[in-house]
Amino acid sequence: MFRTALRNVLAHKARLLMTVLAVMLGVAFVSGTLVFTNSLSTALQNSSAKGFDQVDVAVRPEGREDKGDSIGKTPELTQALLDRSARVPGAASALGVVRGFTALADKDGKLIGGGFQSEGGNYWGTKDPRYPLVSGHAPSGRGEVLIDSETAKRAGYKVGDRVRMSIDGPVLTPTVTGIFTTDDGNVAAGGSLTLFDTATAQQLFGKPGTYDEIDVTAAAGTSQTALKAALDRALPKDTVETTTGRQLADDQAEIIASSMSGLKQGLLVFAGIALFVGTFIIANTFTMLVAQRTKELALLRAVGASRRQVTRSVLVEAFVVGAVAGVAGLVAGIGIGAGLKALMGTLGATVPDGPLVVSPGTVATALVVGVVVTMLAAWLPGRRAAKIPPVAAMSSVHAKATTKSLVLRNTIGALFSAAGVAVVLAATSMDGSDGQAPMGFGAVLLIIGVFVLTPLLSRPLIAAAAPVLRAFGVSGRLARQNSVRNPRRTAATASALMIGLTLITGMTVMAGSLQTSIDRMASAAIRADYVVSMANGNELSPDVERTLKRTEGVTATSPLRNAPSRIDGRTEYLTGVNGATIGRLTDLTVEEGSFTVGGGRVVVDDETAKSHDWTAGSHFTVHYEDGRAQQLTVAGVYRGNDMIHGIMLDTARLAPHQRDAADMQVMVKTADGASGAVKDRLEKALGSNPAIRVQDKKDISNEIAKMFTLMLNMLYGLLAMAVIVAVLGVINTLAMSVFERSQEIGMLRAIGLERTGIKRMVRLESLVISLFGGVLGIGLGVFFGWAAGELLGTRMPTYELVLPWGRMAAFLLLAAVVGVLAALWPARRAARLNMLQAIKSE
């Protein structure tokens, strides 16, 4: 039986080719993901470890917990602590580290690094071991700065150039006195790093005489552990904490591994989808192969082969196919991993140099996945073939499924579908996070149910296309009959495409609805013409609002200032606003009381009010960050949203209790409304500062739209693998169907059907099957998109379902294109059959 199985594999090489390709693509996706993430993780870890080569022990401020009704202040690392650290026995040297956000503009005035990766720091002395100079010399004073070599290369800067930058105030235009190399991860991610002399950095970052970290180097013969112990004895334990450089590197490696884990899991999900789609192709292929060899299997049974041996022979074939696909997929996956790493570099993301990592786990995973998926998919066809009685098989009595089996299948499918719909509908009435798991479970049940019911659904849906197919004459009628001749085969072929389009459509519906909802939220909640904020999301200096208030054409401004406090024994963040103007700058729905902010009166969003059991007129005591207490009165309760929420009070009441007042945003109303000229005027008033963004409602909406578009395009790209696998499935099914119907096609040619008619028949059959899968996929995708939106709507009052009719039409057109392209080779093969040989074939 083993030799027979191998002979069958070699005898059906062409017919198994598409199955091998389908499994290979899925395995390649899995192994490519593992190779890429492992290589990237290793390179980042090695690069990160180099950054700690100059650090034996790091001294940092001890983190303070909120205690009682006071808010802890982070201890400061002073010059005295630095000097004491340098004198500890076993310490060779100690240097102070200062760091903070620094917006650096390119030669066109645009921010380098997108904001979050733009950082600044201090260069220690005249030769800092952390940052080897490539050219130039150390900086001195506010007029000199160093920039990293990657940023210099990307922006075209060289020693002697003047650059525009900002930290937390006016624009600076220092001269580049030197260029250095660094292993900083932010620079590797496309950001920038600028360095000032220590005194200047302390002044610019608002940390005069203090440091963010003290890095101590051990003397020869002193271990990191011994130096740490000596520092622990010498430094106050309630002020600082110490960590060895080795521990810092390990912690950083763990963080990198954790972040890579999320990326790896996300990519593997899509690889799993591609493999899941591939199982339909495998099952279809082996079902057709077994059906074509029924008499052969029956003869084996008649000469003494047992059912188990017949099943085992099919599984051996599947094992060989899976092993071949696994090896090919592993090789292709290594290429994909290398390609993804190179692609990141071409897209502007700097990836540290490092080897391509192909671990034993990756090799084992590729082979196991290829073999297991193929054998699981082939098990049912093999088992079904083994159960056919030899005499029935020889007389082809087995050809049609019994009424009992069809009724059982349809009953199971209906039960699964009904249960899935019920669970999904129940989940839509739950609160956001509580409904996620039930909705996912219901979606799986519904997809399984629809797949099981697909043979039943195929007849009426394909019959609906009959009027269109009649226009193609005999070819159209034959295509319709061929499509419903074997409903199970049609169902399996269409289901592969259905799953991919279900996911694509569902995500498109969700993304479009979310975008519209956020647009409505911005327009409904904000009356201001502009919102001013820092490019990296950090705090703005209060000088920004004062500058804007003095700008020509500005009629009203208000900051949104966050400040920690203690209320009822827990931390709550207060939002400081201009009580006199905030009503003109926002348009929030007031549910109780009035929107009055000033003196001791505040307004509270509905969620916060509910959590504290407050209503309009309630009084509560707040403990500010300076420890002082004050009683406030709830003047009104408003409906909060993701953009504006919290406890609003007047900045005149909040400012005296703040150590370092800073604003998260500034809202601006102008006499002329939002326009390009007004925006230019505001930006110029702020010194054309690269660190500050001036956005109107359209800018905010476009920024969010850009995020959704990027996310959707990435998901479309990942799901394209599943669609490609589905195309292979359609090709495979049609090609094997043509082989199966060789005699029939020969007869059609003999009685006068031309080659063009044969081609048209196969193409129309493929088109009908693909459109059938497309209709099911789009229908399910819309249902899941609606259900997920209902769940999201519990937390987003402005959510409204928006059906992207244009994109859904494009997806249906995509299904049609898939059908046409998939039929090219099988149709050509069918038309070229020799009619006499085909008629004689069995």
mmCIF file of N, CA, C and O in Angstrom, residues 294-350:
data_model
loop_
_atom_site.group_PDB
_atom_site.id
_atom_site.type_symbol
_atom_site.label_atom_id
_atom_site.label_comp_id
_atom_site.label_asym_id
_atom_site.label_seq_id
_atom_site.Cartn_x
_atom_site.Cartn_y
_atom_site.Cartn_z
ATOM 1 N N THR A 294 -11.853 5.721 -7.816
ATOM 2 C CA THR A 294 -12.746 4.888 -6.999
ATOM 3 C C THR A 294 -12.666 3.415 -7.384
ATOM 4 O O THR A 294 -12.598 2.533 -6.521
ATOM 5 N N LYS A 295 -12.657 3.155 -8.682
ATOM 6 C CA LYS A 295 -12.609 1.748 -9.111
ATOM 7 C C LYS A 295 -11.296 1.095 -8.709
ATOM 8 O O LYS A 295 -11.262 -0.074 -8.320
ATOM 9 N N GLU A 296 -10.219 1.874 -8.787
ATOM 10 C CA GLU A 296 -8.915 1.355 -8.373
ATOM 11 C C GLU A 296 -8.918 1.003 -6.886
ATOM 12 O O GLU A 296 -8.445 -0.067 -6.479
ATOM 13 N N LEU A 297 -9.497 1.917 -6.055
ATOM 14 C CA LEU A 297 -9.569 1.649 -4.618
ATOM 15 C C LEU A 297 -10.475 0.474 -4.312
ATOM 16 O O LEU A 297 -10.219 -0.325 -3.401
ATOM 17 N N ALA A 298 -11.575 0.375 -5.108
ATOM 18 C CA ALA A 298 -12.480 -0.759 -4.910
ATOM 19 C C ALA A 298 -11.783 -2.085 -5.226
ATOM 20 O O ALA A 298 -11.976 -3.095 -4.545
ATOM 21 N N LEU A 299 -10.952 -2.064 -6.277
ATOM 22 C CA LEU A 299 -10.212 -3.280 -6.635
ATOM 23 C C LEU A 299 -9.242 -3.656 -5.527
ATOM 24 O O LEU A 299 -9.087 -4.839 -5.179
ATOM 25 N N LEU A 300 -8.602 -2.639 -4.919
ATOM 26 C CA LEU A 300 -7.703 -2.908 -3.794
ATOM 27 C C LEU A 300 -8.473 -3.537 -2.630
ATOM 28 O O LEU A 300 -7.980 -4.465 -1.973
ATOM 29 N N ARG A 301 -9.688 -3.015 -2.399
ATOM 30 C CA ARG A 301 -10.513 -3.602 -1.340
ATOM 31 C C ARG A 301 -10.876 -5.037 -1.677
ATOM 32 O O ARG A 301 -10.896 -5.916 -0.796
ATOM 33 N N ALA A 302 -11.173 -5.273 -2.951
ATOM 34 C CA ALA A 302 -11.609 -6.610 -3.364
ATOM 35 C C ALA A 302 -10.498 -7.645 -3.229
ATOM 36 O O ALA A 302 -10.766 -8.827 -2.971
ATOM 37 N N VAL A 303 -9.231 -7.215 -3.405
ATOM 38 C CA VAL A 303 -8.126 -8.180 -3.306
ATOM 39 C C VAL A 303 -7.558 -8.251 -1.897
ATOM 40 O O VAL A 303 -6.497 -8.832 -1.684
ATOM 41 N N GLY A 304 -8.254 -7.603 -0.927
ATOM 42 C CA GLY A 304 -7.863 -7.824 0.463
ATOM 43 C C GLY A 304 -7.440 -6.617 1.263
ATOM 44 O O GLY A 304 -7.169 -6.740 2.466
ATOM 45 N N ALA A 305 -7.372 -5.432 0.653
ATOM 46 C CA ALA A 305 -6.971 -4.243 1.420
ATOM 47 C C ALA A 305 -8.086 -3.841 2.381
ATOM 48 O O ALA A 305 -9.265 -3.856 2.021
ATOM 49 N N SER A 306 -7.732 -3.497 3.605
ATOM 50 C CA SER A 306 -8.733 -3.093 4.598
ATOM 51 C C SER A 306 -9.054 -1.607 4.450
ATOM 52 O O SER A 306 -8.373 -0.872 3.735
ATOM 53 N N ARG A 307 -10.107 -1.188 5.136
ATOM 54 C CA ARG A 307 -10.468 0.225 5.112
ATOM 55 C C ARG A 307 -9.328 1.093 5.627
ATOM 56 O O ARG A 307 -9.033 2.164 5.097
ATOM 57 N N ARG A 308 -8.695 0.637 6.710
ATOM 58 C CA ARG A 308 -7.593 1.413 7.286
ATOM 59 C C ARG A 308 -6.447 1.577 6.302
ATOM 60 O O ARG A 308 -5.817 2.637 6.222
ATOM 61 N N GLN A 309 -6.180 0.497 5.525
ATOM 62 C CA GLN A 309 -5.090 0.577 4.567
ATOM 63 C C GLN A 309 -5.396 1.575 3.449
ATOM 64 O O GLN A 309 -4.520 2.303 2.998
ATOM 65 N N VAL A 310 -6.663 1.600 3.018
ATOM 66 C CA VAL A 310 -7.056 2.555 1.981
ATOM 67 C C VAL A 310 -6.910 3.984 2.510
ATOM 68 O O VAL A 310 -6.348 4.866 1.852
ATOM 69 N N THR A 311 -7.423 4.229 3.732
ATOM 70 C CA THR A 311 -7.294 5.555 4.338
ATOM 71 C C THR A 311 -5.837 5.929 4.512
ATOM 72 O O THR A 311 -5.421 7.072 4.240
ATOM 73 N N ARG A 312 -5.040 4.929 4.947
ATOM 74 C CA ARG A 312 -3.620 5.184 5.191
ATOM 75 C C ARG A 312 -2.897 5.540 3.888
ATOM 76 O O ARG A 312 -2.005 6.387 3.875
ATOM 77 N N SER A 313 -3.283 4.882 2.785
ATOM 78 C CA SER A 313 -2.624 5.174 1.507
ATOM 79 C C SER A 313 -2.887 6.616 1.069
ATOM 80 O O SER A 313 -2.000 7.297 0.540
ATOM 81 N N VAL A 314 -4.137 7.100 1.321
ATOM 82 C CA VAL A 314 -4.453 8.495 0.994
ATOM 83 C C VAL A 314 -3.645 9.433 1.882
ATOM 84 O O VAL A 314 -3.126 10.459 1.425
ATOM 85 N N LEU A 315 -3.511 9.081 3.167
ATOM 86 C CA LEU A 315 -2.751 9.917 4.091
ATOM 87 C C LEU A 315 -1.260 9.924 3.758
ATOM 88 O O LEU A 315 -0.578 10.924 3.969
ATOM 89 N N VAL A 316 -0.745 8.804 3.245
ATOM 90 C CA VAL A 316 0.659 8.778 2.825
ATOM 91 C C VAL A 316 0.878 9.744 1.664
ATOM 92 O O VAL A 316 1.871 10.480 1.619
ATOM 93 N N GLU A 317 -0.081 9.743 0.715
ATOM 94 C CA GLU A 317 -0.003 10.716 -0.382
ATOM 95 C C GLU A 317 0.017 12.143 0.175
ATOM 96 O O GLU A 317 0.808 12.989 -0.255
ATOM 97 N N ALA A 318 -0.868 12.385 1.135
ATOM 98 C CA ALA A 318 -0.941 13.718 1.733
ATOM 99 C C ALA A 318 0.357 14.051 2.457
ATOM 100 O O ALA A 318 0.829 15.199 2.421
ATOM 101 N N PHE A 319 0.963 13.068 3.121
ATOM 102 C CA PHE A 319 2.221 13.297 3.831
ATOM 103 C C PHE A 319 3.316 13.704 2.861
ATOM 104 O O PHE A 319 4.068 14.657 3.119
ATOM 105 N N VAL A 320 3.401 13.007 1.735
ATOM 106 C CA VAL A 320 4.435 13.336 0.741
ATOM 107 C C VAL A 320 4.208 14.737 0.193
ATOM 108 O O VAL A 320 5.146 15.545 0.093
ATOM 109 N N VAL A 321 2.942 15.043 -0.153
ATOM 110 C CA VAL A 321 2.623 16.375 -0.674
ATOM 111 C C VAL A 321 2.948 17.445 0.365
ATOM 112 O O VAL A 321 3.548 18.484 0.062
ATOM 113 N N GLY A 322 2.564 17.198 1.630
ATOM 114 C CA GLY A 322 2.814 18.161 2.699
ATOM 115 C C GLY A 322 4.288 18.369 2.958
ATOM 116 O O GLY A 322 4.742 19.494 3.211
ATOM 117 N N ALA A 323 5.074 17.276 2.918
ATOM 118 C CA ALA A 323 6.513 17.381 3.156
ATOM 119 C C ALA A 323 7.184 18.203 2.049
ATOM 120 O O ALA A 323 8.025 19.074 2.325
ATOM 121 N N VAL A 324 6.813 17.909 0.797
ATOM 122 C CA VAL A 324 7.372 18.664 -0.331
ATOM 123 C C VAL A 324 7.000 20.150 -0.207
ATOM 124 O O VAL A 324 7.832 21.046 -0.369
ATOM 125 N N ALA A 325 5.705 20.405 0.111
ATOM 126 C CA ALA A 325 5.237 21.783 0.244
ATOM 127 C C ALA A 325 5.918 22.474 1.424
ATOM 128 O O ALA A 325 6.230 23.673 1.377
ATOM 129 N N GLY A 326 6.152 21.716 2.515
ATOM 130 C CA GLY A 326 6.800 22.285 3.691
ATOM 131 C C GLY A 326 8.228 22.717 3.399
ATOM 132 O O GLY A 326 8.660 23.809 3.786
ATOM 133 N N VAL A 327 8.987 21.854 2.712
ATOM 134 C CA VAL A 327 10.374 22.190 2.372
ATOM 135 C C VAL A 327 10.414 23.390 1.426
ATOM 136 O O VAL A 327 11.191 24.336 1.618
ATOM 137 N N ALA A 328 9.553 23.345 0.383
ATOM 138 C CA ALA A 328 9.514 24.466 -0.564
ATOM 139 C C ALA A 328 9.072 25.749 0.132
ATOM 140 O O ALA A 328 9.597 26.836 -0.136
ATOM 141 N N GLY A 329 8.094 25.626 1.041
ATOM 142 C CA GLY A 329 7.618 26.799 1.777
ATOM 143 C C GLY A 329 8.674 27.382 2.685
ATOM 144 O O GLY A 329 8.781 28.608 2.844
ATOM 145 N N LEU A 330 9.492 26.511 3.294
ATOM 146 C CA LEU A 330 10.578 26.984 4.166
ATOM 147 C C LEU A 330 11.591 27.782 3.363
ATOM 148 O O LEU A 330 12.012 28.871 3.782
ATOM 149 N N VAL A 331 11.975 27.248 2.197
ATOM 150 C CA VAL A 331 12.936 27.955 1.341
ATOM 151 C C VAL A 331 12.363 29.303 0.903
ATOM 152 O O VAL A 331 13.033 30.341 0.967
ATOM 153 N N ALA A 332 11.082 29.283 0.471
ATOM 154 C CA ALA A 332 10.441 30.531 0.053
ATOM 155 C C ALA A 332 10.306 31.492 1.234
ATOM 156 O O ALA A 332 10.454 32.710 1.084
ATOM 157 N N GLY A 333 10.024 30.936 2.425
ATOM 158 C CA GLY A 333 9.873 31.763 3.620
ATOM 159 C C GLY A 333 11.161 32.468 4.004
ATOM 160 O O GLY A 333 11.141 33.630 4.448
ATOM 161 N N ILE A 334 12.300 31.790 3.838
ATOM 162 C CA ILE A 334 13.590 32.432 4.122
ATOM 163 C C ILE A 334 13.783 33.614 3.175
ATOM 164 O O ILE A 334 14.230 34.696 3.579
ATOM 165 N N GLY A 335 13.398 33.417 1.915
ATOM 166 C CA GLY A 335 13.475 34.520 0.951
ATOM 167 C C GLY A 335 12.537 35.656 1.314
ATOM 168 O O GLY A 335 12.894 36.836 1.201
ATOM 169 N N ILE A 336 11.319 35.316 1.788
ATOM 170 C CA ILE A 336 10.354 36.346 2.195
ATOM 171 C C ILE A 336 10.886 37.132 3.391
ATOM 172 O O ILE A 336 10.784 38.364 3.444
ATOM 173 N N GLY A 337 11.477 36.420 4.351
ATOM 174 C CA GLY A 337 12.036 37.088 5.533
ATOM 175 C C GLY A 337 13.131 38.063 5.149
ATOM 176 O O GLY A 337 13.175 39.204 5.637
ATOM 177 N N ALA A 338 14.024 37.632 4.259
ATOM 178 C CA ALA A 338 15.096 38.515 3.803
ATOM 179 C C ALA A 338 14.527 39.694 3.021
ATOM 180 O O ALA A 338 14.980 40.834 3.158
ATOM 181 N N GLY A 339 13.491 39.409 2.206
ATOM 182 C CA GLY A 339 12.870 40.466 1.418
ATOM 183 C C GLY A 339 12.182 41.506 2.278
ATOM 184 O O GLY A 339 12.278 42.715 2.007
ATOM 185 N N LEU A 340 11.477 41.063 3.325
ATOM 186 C CA LEU A 340 10.796 42.000 4.225
ATOM 187 C C LEU A 340 11.799 42.901 4.939
ATOM 188 O O LEU A 340 11.568 44.096 5.120
ATOM 189 N N LYS A 341 12.921 42.314 5.324
ATOM 190 C CA LYS A 341 13.949 43.100 6.016
ATOM 191 C C LYS A 341 14.520 44.165 5.073
ATOM 192 O O LYS A 341 14.715 45.321 5.457
ATOM 193 N N ALA A 342 14.757 43.757 3.809
ATOM 194 C CA ALA A 342 15.272 44.716 2.829
ATOM 195 C C ALA A 342 14.214 45.769 2.499
ATOM 196 O O ALA A 342 14.534 46.946 2.308
ATOM 197 N N LEU A 343 12.935 45.339 2.457
ATOM 198 C CA LEU A 343 11.845 46.263 2.128
ATOM 199 C C LEU A 343 11.727 47.372 3.167
ATOM 200 O O LEU A 343 11.470 48.527 2.826
ATOM 201 N N MET A 344 11.921 47.019 4.444
ATOM 202 C CA MET A 344 11.852 48.029 5.495
ATOM 203 C C MET A 344 12.887 49.121 5.264
ATOM 204 O O MET A 344 12.644 50.300 5.497
ATOM 205 N N GLY A 345 14.064 48.714 4.789
ATOM 206 C CA GLY A 345 15.098 49.694 4.519
ATOM 207 C C GLY A 345 14.723 50.614 3.372
ATOM 208 O O GLY A 345 14.941 51.821 3.434
ATOM 209 N N THR A 346 14.114 50.063 2.315
ATOM 210 C CA THR A 346 13.725 50.887 1.167
ATOM 211 C C THR A 346 12.567 51.819 1.507
ATOM 212 O O THR A 346 12.404 52.865 0.880
ATOM 213 N N LEU A 347 11.745 51.450 2.508
ATOM 214 C CA LEU A 347 10.627 52.295 2.913
ATOM 215 C C LEU A 347 11.048 53.381 3.895
ATOM 216 O O LEU A 347 10.213 54.130 4.393
ATOM 217 N N GLY A 348 12.332 53.422 4.219
ATOM 218 C CA GLY A 348 12.825 54.495 5.087
ATOM 219 C C GLY A 348 13.008 54.087 6.534
ATOM 220 O O GLY A 348 13.482 54.879 7.342
ATOM 221 N N ALA A 349 12.623 52.844 6.886
ATOM 222 C CA ALA A 349 12.810 52.378 8.264
ATOM 223 C C ALA A 349 14.214 51.782 8.379
ATOM 224 O O ALA A 349 14.536 50.814 7.689
ATOM 225 N N THR A 350 15.050 52.375 9.206
ATOM 226 C CA THR A 350 16.423 51.902 9.351
ATOM 227 C C THR A 350 16.451 50.665 10.237
ATOM 228 O O THR A 350 16.004 50.703 11.373
#
